[in-house]
Amino acid sequence: MSFNKVLVRDGAMFREAVAGDGLIGNYIEPVTVATAGALTIGTDAILGGCAVFTGAGGAVAYTMPTATVLTAALPKMGIGDSLCFYLCNTAAQVATITGVASVVVSGLATANAATRLCILKKTASDAYTLLCI
């Protein structure tokens, strides 16, 4: 799966949707990650719509990819666009979602045998925010 934009009619012309045009949905293809320790969340898990982490043996950190990696994986994502994905930690251990330079994480960024809805928003040409609910 990738981030694609739908075509919208703008008068007599068609163009790719931009921020503010409305909700763009995507399908969910869960990606299971069984790594026991800390890791960087893969773009495949984000783009699949549901990252399922099963291997935590203790408190771990799940780090977001860098803004450069996200931009390369989401070439059609414009400033102001966002996408949602689920992060599921099935282990009864605390997992903390952490950011890196140019990827700011906020909200409920811990999951202990829980699922979080994560909203990734592009805020600049090479910067993102991640809000976890």
PDB file of C-alpha atoms in Angstrom:
ATOM      1  CA  MET A   1       0.000   0.000   0.000  1.00  0.00           C
ATOM      2  CA  SER A   2       1.130   3.561  -0.492  1.00  0.00           C
ATOM      3  CA  PHE A   3      -0.249   7.016   0.106  1.00  0.00           C
ATOM      4  CA  ASN A   4      -2.203   7.986  -2.993  1.00  0.00           C
ATOM      5  CA  LYS A   5      -4.372  10.949  -3.722  1.00  0.00           C
ATOM      6  CA  VAL A   6      -7.759  10.719  -5.344  1.00  0.00           C
ATOM      7  CA  LEU A   7      -8.722  12.968  -8.212  1.00  0.00           C
ATOM      8  CA  VAL A   8     -11.289  15.628  -7.430  1.00  0.00           C
ATOM      9  CA  ARG A   9     -13.266  17.716  -9.865  1.00  0.00           C
ATOM     10  CA  ASP A  10     -12.458  21.404  -9.665  1.00  0.00           C
ATOM     11  CA  GLY A  11     -14.760  23.187 -12.105  1.00  0.00           C
ATOM     12  CA  ALA A  12     -14.202  21.563 -15.482  1.00  0.00           C
ATOM     13  CA  MET A  13     -10.782  20.188 -14.533  1.00  0.00           C
ATOM     14  CA  PHE A  14      -9.574  17.276 -12.412  1.00  0.00           C
ATOM     15  CA  ARG A  15      -6.710  17.580  -9.956  1.00  0.00           C
ATOM     16  CA  GLU A  16      -5.214  15.595  -7.111  1.00  0.00           C
ATOM     17  CA  ALA A  17      -6.905  16.169  -3.760  1.00  0.00           C
ATOM     18  CA  VAL A  18      -5.215  18.628  -1.387  1.00  0.00           C
ATOM     19  CA  ALA A  19      -5.525  19.264   2.341  1.00  0.00           C
ATOM     20  CA  GLY A  20      -9.022  20.485   3.089  1.00  0.00           C
ATOM     21  CA  ASP A  21     -10.734  18.584   0.256  1.00  0.00           C
ATOM     22  CA  GLY A  22     -12.138  15.987   2.656  1.00  0.00           C
ATOM     23  CA  LEU A  23     -11.430  12.603   4.158  1.00  0.00           C
ATOM     24  CA  ILE A  24      -9.391  10.191   2.102  1.00  0.00           C
ATOM     25  CA  GLY A  25      -9.696   6.598   3.340  1.00  0.00           C
ATOM     26  CA  ASN A  26      -7.309   3.720   3.004  1.00  0.00           C
ATOM     27  CA  TYR A  27      -7.570   0.000   3.595  1.00  0.00           C
ATOM     28  CA  ILE A  28      -5.832  -1.779   6.460  1.00  0.00           C
ATOM     29  CA  GLU A  29      -3.284  -4.537   5.945  1.00  0.00           C
ATOM     30  CA  PRO A  30      -1.824  -5.379   9.396  1.00  0.00           C
ATOM     31  CA  VAL A  31       1.960  -5.827   9.555  1.00  0.00           C
ATOM     32  CA  THR A  32       3.177  -7.953  12.477  1.00  0.00           C
ATOM     33  CA  VAL A  33       6.565  -7.169  14.009  1.00  0.00           C
ATOM     34  CA  ALA A  34       7.892  -9.787  16.453  1.00  0.00           C
ATOM     35  CA  THR A  35      11.133  -8.028  17.461  1.00  0.00           C
ATOM     36  CA  ALA A  36      11.714  -8.310  21.212  1.00  0.00           C
ATOM     37  CA  GLY A  37      13.616  -5.064  21.776  1.00  0.00           C
ATOM     38  CA  ALA A  38      13.561  -1.438  20.781  1.00  0.00           C
ATOM     39  CA  LEU A  39      13.145  -0.729  17.079  1.00  0.00           C
ATOM     40  CA  THR A  40      12.371   1.839  14.420  1.00  0.00           C
ATOM     41  CA  ILE A  41       8.815   1.490  13.115  1.00  0.00           C
ATOM     42  CA  GLY A  42       9.007   0.509   9.445  1.00  0.00           C
ATOM     43  CA  THR A  43       7.163   2.496   6.813  1.00  0.00           C
ATOM     44  CA  ASP A  44       5.578  -0.789   5.663  1.00  0.00           C
ATOM     45  CA  ALA A  45       3.850  -1.055   9.051  1.00  0.00           C
ATOM     46  CA  ILE A  46       2.665   2.563   8.883  1.00  0.00           C
ATOM     47  CA  LEU A  47       1.442   2.266   5.298  1.00  0.00           C
ATOM     48  CA  GLY A  48      -0.259  -1.047   6.079  1.00  0.00           C
ATOM     49  CA  GLY A  49      -2.547   0.854   8.426  1.00  0.00           C
ATOM     50  CA  CYS A  50      -1.891  -1.349  11.457  1.00  0.00           C
ATOM     51  CA  ALA A  51       1.469  -2.093  13.064  1.00  0.00           C
ATOM     52  CA  VAL A  52       1.102  -5.085  15.415  1.00  0.00           C
ATOM     53  CA  PHE A  53       3.999  -5.506  17.849  1.00  0.00           C
ATOM     54  CA  THR A  54       4.105  -8.911  19.552  1.00  0.00           C
ATOM     55  CA  GLY A  55       7.632  -9.397  20.870  1.00  0.00           C
ATOM     56  CA  ALA A  56       8.194  -6.910  23.687  1.00  0.00           C
ATOM     57  CA  GLY A  57       9.805  -8.700  26.633  1.00  0.00           C
ATOM     58  CA  GLY A  58      10.106  -5.578  28.767  1.00  0.00           C
ATOM     59  CA  ALA A  59       9.633  -1.853  28.451  1.00  0.00           C
ATOM     60  CA  VAL A  60      10.673  -0.805  24.933  1.00  0.00           C
ATOM     61  CA  ALA A  61      10.829   2.241  22.688  1.00  0.00           C
ATOM     62  CA  TYR A  62       9.319   2.177  19.208  1.00  0.00           C
ATOM     63  CA  THR A  63      10.929   5.038  17.312  1.00  0.00           C
ATOM     64  CA  MET A  64       9.329   6.743  14.334  1.00  0.00           C
ATOM     65  CA  PRO A  65      11.232   6.782  11.037  1.00  0.00           C
ATOM     66  CA  THR A  66      13.036  10.018  10.196  1.00  0.00           C
ATOM     67  CA  ALA A  67      11.228  12.704   8.234  1.00  0.00           C
ATOM     68  CA  THR A  68      13.514  11.963   5.268  1.00  0.00           C
ATOM     69  CA  VAL A  69      12.451   8.300   5.276  1.00  0.00           C
ATOM     70  CA  LEU A  70       8.768   9.253   5.618  1.00  0.00           C
ATOM     71  CA  THR A  71       9.005  11.774   2.772  1.00  0.00           C
ATOM     72  CA  ALA A  72      10.602   9.157   0.510  1.00  0.00           C
ATOM     73  CA  ALA A  73       7.872   6.632   1.387  1.00  0.00           C
ATOM     74  CA  LEU A  74       5.060   9.197   0.956  1.00  0.00           C
ATOM     75  CA  PRO A  75       6.033  11.170  -2.170  1.00  0.00           C
ATOM     76  CA  LYS A  76       2.489  12.413  -2.873  1.00  0.00           C
ATOM     77  CA  MET A  77       1.810  13.579   0.665  1.00  0.00           C
ATOM     78  CA  GLY A  78       1.581  17.362   0.742  1.00  0.00           C
ATOM     79  CA  ILE A  79       2.008  19.799   3.598  1.00  0.00           C
ATOM     80  CA  GLY A  80      -1.176  19.634   5.669  1.00  0.00           C
ATOM     81  CA  ASP A  81      -2.041  16.087   4.546  1.00  0.00           C
ATOM     82  CA  SER A  82      -2.400  13.390   7.168  1.00  0.00           C
ATOM     83  CA  LEU A  83      -2.924   9.665   7.383  1.00  0.00           C
ATOM     84  CA  CYS A  84      -4.029   7.413  10.212  1.00  0.00           C
ATOM     85  CA  PHE A  85      -2.690   4.066  11.308  1.00  0.00           C
ATOM     86  CA  TYR A  86      -3.105   1.851  14.344  1.00  0.00           C
ATOM     87  CA  LEU A  87      -0.268   0.804  16.588  1.00  0.00           C
ATOM     88  CA  CYS A  88      -1.090  -2.365  18.517  1.00  0.00           C
ATOM     89  CA  ASN A  89       1.162  -3.611  21.307  1.00  0.00           C
ATOM     90  CA  THR A  90      -0.090  -7.096  22.179  1.00  0.00           C
ATOM     91  CA  ALA A  91       2.548  -7.687  24.881  1.00  0.00           C
ATOM     92  CA  ALA A  92       1.813  -6.777  28.488  1.00  0.00           C
ATOM     93  CA  GLN A  93       4.882  -4.541  28.511  1.00  0.00           C
ATOM     94  CA  VAL A  94       5.008  -0.773  28.142  1.00  0.00           C
ATOM     95  CA  ALA A  95       5.942   0.402  24.659  1.00  0.00           C
ATOM     96  CA  THR A  96       6.688   4.100  24.192  1.00  0.00           C
ATOM     97  CA  ILE A  97       6.425   5.685  20.760  1.00  0.00           C
ATOM     98  CA  THR A  98       9.257   8.168  20.344  1.00  0.00           C
ATOM     99  CA  GLY A  99      10.063  10.783  17.748  1.00  0.00           C
ATOM    100  CA  VAL A 100      13.274  11.771  16.026  1.00  0.00           C
ATOM    101  CA  ALA A 101      14.488  15.029  14.527  1.00  0.00           C
ATOM    102  CA  SER A 102      11.641  16.562  12.499  1.00  0.00           C
ATOM    103  CA  VAL A 103       9.081  13.991  13.724  1.00  0.00           C
ATOM    104  CA  VAL A 104       7.338  15.232  16.890  1.00  0.00           C
ATOM    105  CA  VAL A 105       5.231  12.737  18.873  1.00  0.00           C
ATOM    106  CA  SER A 106       2.435  13.834  21.210  1.00  0.00           C
ATOM    107  CA  GLY A 107      -0.655  12.477  22.910  1.00  0.00           C
ATOM    108  CA  LEU A 108      -0.904   8.989  24.427  1.00  0.00           C
ATOM    109  CA  ALA A 109       2.464   7.744  23.242  1.00  0.00           C
ATOM    110  CA  THR A 110       2.599   4.654  25.453  1.00  0.00           C
ATOM    111  CA  ALA A 111       0.827   1.354  24.909  1.00  0.00           C
ATOM    112  CA  ASN A 112       0.707  -1.502  27.436  1.00  0.00           C
ATOM    113  CA  ALA A 113      -1.220  -4.354  25.803  1.00  0.00           C
ATOM    114  CA  ALA A 114      -3.214  -1.628  24.050  1.00  0.00           C
ATOM    115  CA  THR A 115      -3.977  -0.136  20.663  1.00  0.00           C
ATOM    116  CA  ARG A 116      -3.429   3.503  19.738  1.00  0.00           C
ATOM    117  CA  LEU A 117      -4.811   5.415  16.785  1.00  0.00           C
ATOM    118  CA  CYS A 118      -1.921   7.446  15.359  1.00  0.00           C
ATOM    119  CA  ILE A 119      -2.384  10.467  13.093  1.00  0.00           C
ATOM    120  CA  LEU A 120       0.690  11.332  11.053  1.00  0.00           C
ATOM    121  CA  LYS A 121       0.573  14.855   9.613  1.00  0.00           C
ATOM    122  CA  LYS A 122       3.064  16.486   7.269  1.00  0.00           C
ATOM    123  CA  THR A 123       3.758  19.955   8.660  1.00  0.00           C
ATOM    124  CA  ALA A 124       6.611  21.110   6.386  1.00  0.00           C
ATOM    125  CA  SER A 125       8.558  19.801   3.406  1.00  0.00           C
ATOM    126  CA  ASP A 126      10.591  17.519   5.683  1.00  0.00           C
ATOM    127  CA  ALA A 127       8.739  17.579   9.038  1.00  0.00           C
ATOM    128  CA  TYR A 128       5.864  15.635  10.570  1.00  0.00           C
ATOM    129  CA  THR A 129       3.827  15.373  13.743  1.00  0.00           C
ATOM    130  CA  LEU A 130       2.401  12.173  15.161  1.00  0.00           C
ATOM    131  CA  LEU A 131      -0.596  12.413  17.476  1.00  0.00           C
ATOM    132  CA  CYS A 132      -1.422   9.209  19.343  1.00  0.00           C
ATOM    133  CA  ILE A 133      -4.925   8.816  20.721  1.00  0.00           C
TER     134      ILE A 133
END
